[in-house]
Tab-separated table of C-alpha atoms in Angstrom:
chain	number	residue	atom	x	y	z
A	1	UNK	CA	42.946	-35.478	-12.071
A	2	UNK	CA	42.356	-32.312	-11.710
A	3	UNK	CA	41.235	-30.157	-8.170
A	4	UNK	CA	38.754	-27.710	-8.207
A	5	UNK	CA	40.172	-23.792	-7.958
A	6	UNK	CA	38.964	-22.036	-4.670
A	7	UNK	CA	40.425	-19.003	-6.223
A	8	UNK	CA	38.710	-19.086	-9.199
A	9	UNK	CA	36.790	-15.715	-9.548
A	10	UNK	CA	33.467	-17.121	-10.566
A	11	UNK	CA	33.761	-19.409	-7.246
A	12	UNK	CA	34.957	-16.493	-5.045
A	13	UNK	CA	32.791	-14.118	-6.162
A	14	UNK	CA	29.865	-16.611	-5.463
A	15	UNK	CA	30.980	-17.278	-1.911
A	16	UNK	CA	31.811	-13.651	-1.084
A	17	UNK	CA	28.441	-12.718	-2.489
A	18	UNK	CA	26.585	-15.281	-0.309
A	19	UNK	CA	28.493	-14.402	2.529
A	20	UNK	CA	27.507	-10.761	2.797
A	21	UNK	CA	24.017	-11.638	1.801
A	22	UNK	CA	23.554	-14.440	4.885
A	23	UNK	CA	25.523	-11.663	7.452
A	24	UNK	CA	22.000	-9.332	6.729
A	25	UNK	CA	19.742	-12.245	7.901
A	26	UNK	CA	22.242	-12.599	10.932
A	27	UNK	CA	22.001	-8.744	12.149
A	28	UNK	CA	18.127	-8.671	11.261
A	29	UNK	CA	17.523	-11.538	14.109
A	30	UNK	CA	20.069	-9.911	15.989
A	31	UNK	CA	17.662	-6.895	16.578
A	32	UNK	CA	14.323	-9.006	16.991
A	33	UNK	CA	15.799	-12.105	18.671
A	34	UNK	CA	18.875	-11.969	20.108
A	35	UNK	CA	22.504	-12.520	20.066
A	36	UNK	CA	21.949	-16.596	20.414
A	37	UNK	CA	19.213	-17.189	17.239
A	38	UNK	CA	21.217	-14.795	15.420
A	39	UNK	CA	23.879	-17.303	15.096
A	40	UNK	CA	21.676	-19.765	14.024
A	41	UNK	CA	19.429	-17.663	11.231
A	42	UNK	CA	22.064	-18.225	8.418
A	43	UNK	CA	22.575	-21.861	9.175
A	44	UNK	CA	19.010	-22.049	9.188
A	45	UNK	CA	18.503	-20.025	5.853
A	46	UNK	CA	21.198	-22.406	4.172
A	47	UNK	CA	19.232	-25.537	5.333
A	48	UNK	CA	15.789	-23.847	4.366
A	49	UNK	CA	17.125	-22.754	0.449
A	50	UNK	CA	18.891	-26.688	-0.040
A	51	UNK	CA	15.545	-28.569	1.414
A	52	UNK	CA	12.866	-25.904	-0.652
A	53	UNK	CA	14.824	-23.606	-2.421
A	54	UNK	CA	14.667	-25.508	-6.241
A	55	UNK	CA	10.920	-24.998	-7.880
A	56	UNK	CA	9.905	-28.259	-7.966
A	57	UNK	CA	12.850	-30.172	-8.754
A	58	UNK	CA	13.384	-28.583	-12.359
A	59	UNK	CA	16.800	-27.637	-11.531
A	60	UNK	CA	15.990	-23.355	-11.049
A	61	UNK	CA	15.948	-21.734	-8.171
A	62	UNK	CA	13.534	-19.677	-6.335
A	63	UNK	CA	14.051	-15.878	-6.787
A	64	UNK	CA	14.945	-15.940	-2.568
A	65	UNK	CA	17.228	-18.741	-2.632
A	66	UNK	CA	20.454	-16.191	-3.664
A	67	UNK	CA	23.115	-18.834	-2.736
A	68	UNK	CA	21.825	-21.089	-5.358
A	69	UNK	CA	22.306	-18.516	-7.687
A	70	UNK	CA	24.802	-18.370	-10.495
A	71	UNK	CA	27.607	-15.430	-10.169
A	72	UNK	CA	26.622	-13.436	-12.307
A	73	UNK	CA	23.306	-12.890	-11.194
A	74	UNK	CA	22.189	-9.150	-11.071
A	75	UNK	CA	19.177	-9.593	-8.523
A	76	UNK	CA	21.251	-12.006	-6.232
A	77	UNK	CA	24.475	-9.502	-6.227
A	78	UNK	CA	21.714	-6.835	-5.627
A	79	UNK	CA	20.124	-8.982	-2.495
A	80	UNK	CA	23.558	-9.222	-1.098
A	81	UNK	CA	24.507	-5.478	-1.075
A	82	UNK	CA	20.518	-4.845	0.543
A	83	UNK	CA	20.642	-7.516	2.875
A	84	UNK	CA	23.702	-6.442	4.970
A	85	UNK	CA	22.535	-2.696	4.680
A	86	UNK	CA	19.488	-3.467	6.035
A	87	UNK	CA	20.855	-4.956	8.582
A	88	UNK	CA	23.550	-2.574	9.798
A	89	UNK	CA	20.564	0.397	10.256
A	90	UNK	CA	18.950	-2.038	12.344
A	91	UNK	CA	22.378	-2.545	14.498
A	92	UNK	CA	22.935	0.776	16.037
A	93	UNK	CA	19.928	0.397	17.991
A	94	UNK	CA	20.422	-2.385	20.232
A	95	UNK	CA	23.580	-2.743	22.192
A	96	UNK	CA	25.940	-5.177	21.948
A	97	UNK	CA	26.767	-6.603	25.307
A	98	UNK	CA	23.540	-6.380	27.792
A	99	UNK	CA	24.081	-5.760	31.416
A	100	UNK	CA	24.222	-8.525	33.920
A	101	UNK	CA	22.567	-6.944	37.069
């Protein structure tokens, strides 16, 4: 029997790819919502692309759904180098910790 590799490049590409693509989601909310649904929008973006993210139960996956991508997947490595970019020119603009008074 035989365990799966968590090294393996094709799976740690794929999980460092979907990583930095769900930490743009994260810092987007951050700016429009707020530190607590910030925590929540990749969690939520994971449960959205498993419940709707396969057209019609064919087996593909919708262009958005980038985790269900395979690794070497141009538009989905693409997503996940805009995605965090996007989100880190958004950051600078609100401030981290807000006063209490």
């Amino acid at each position: 029997m035989t365990s799966p590799h968590f090294l393996d490049a094709a799976i740690a590409n794929t999980s460092g790819r979907n990583t930095a693509f769900l930490v743009g989601p994260m810092l987007c909310c951050r700016r429009l919502t707020g530190l607590q649904v910030a925590a929540i929008a990749p969690v939520a973006w994971v449960i959205t692309m498993m419940l709707i993210g396969n057209s019609g139960g064919n087996g593909r996956a919708q262009p958005w759904s980038v985790a269900l991508m395979p690794p070497d997947h141009l538009p989905a490595a693409l997503a996940a180098v805009a995605m965090p970019a996007v989100g880190t020119a958004w950051a600078p603009a609100t401030p981290v910790l807000r006063d209490a008074s």
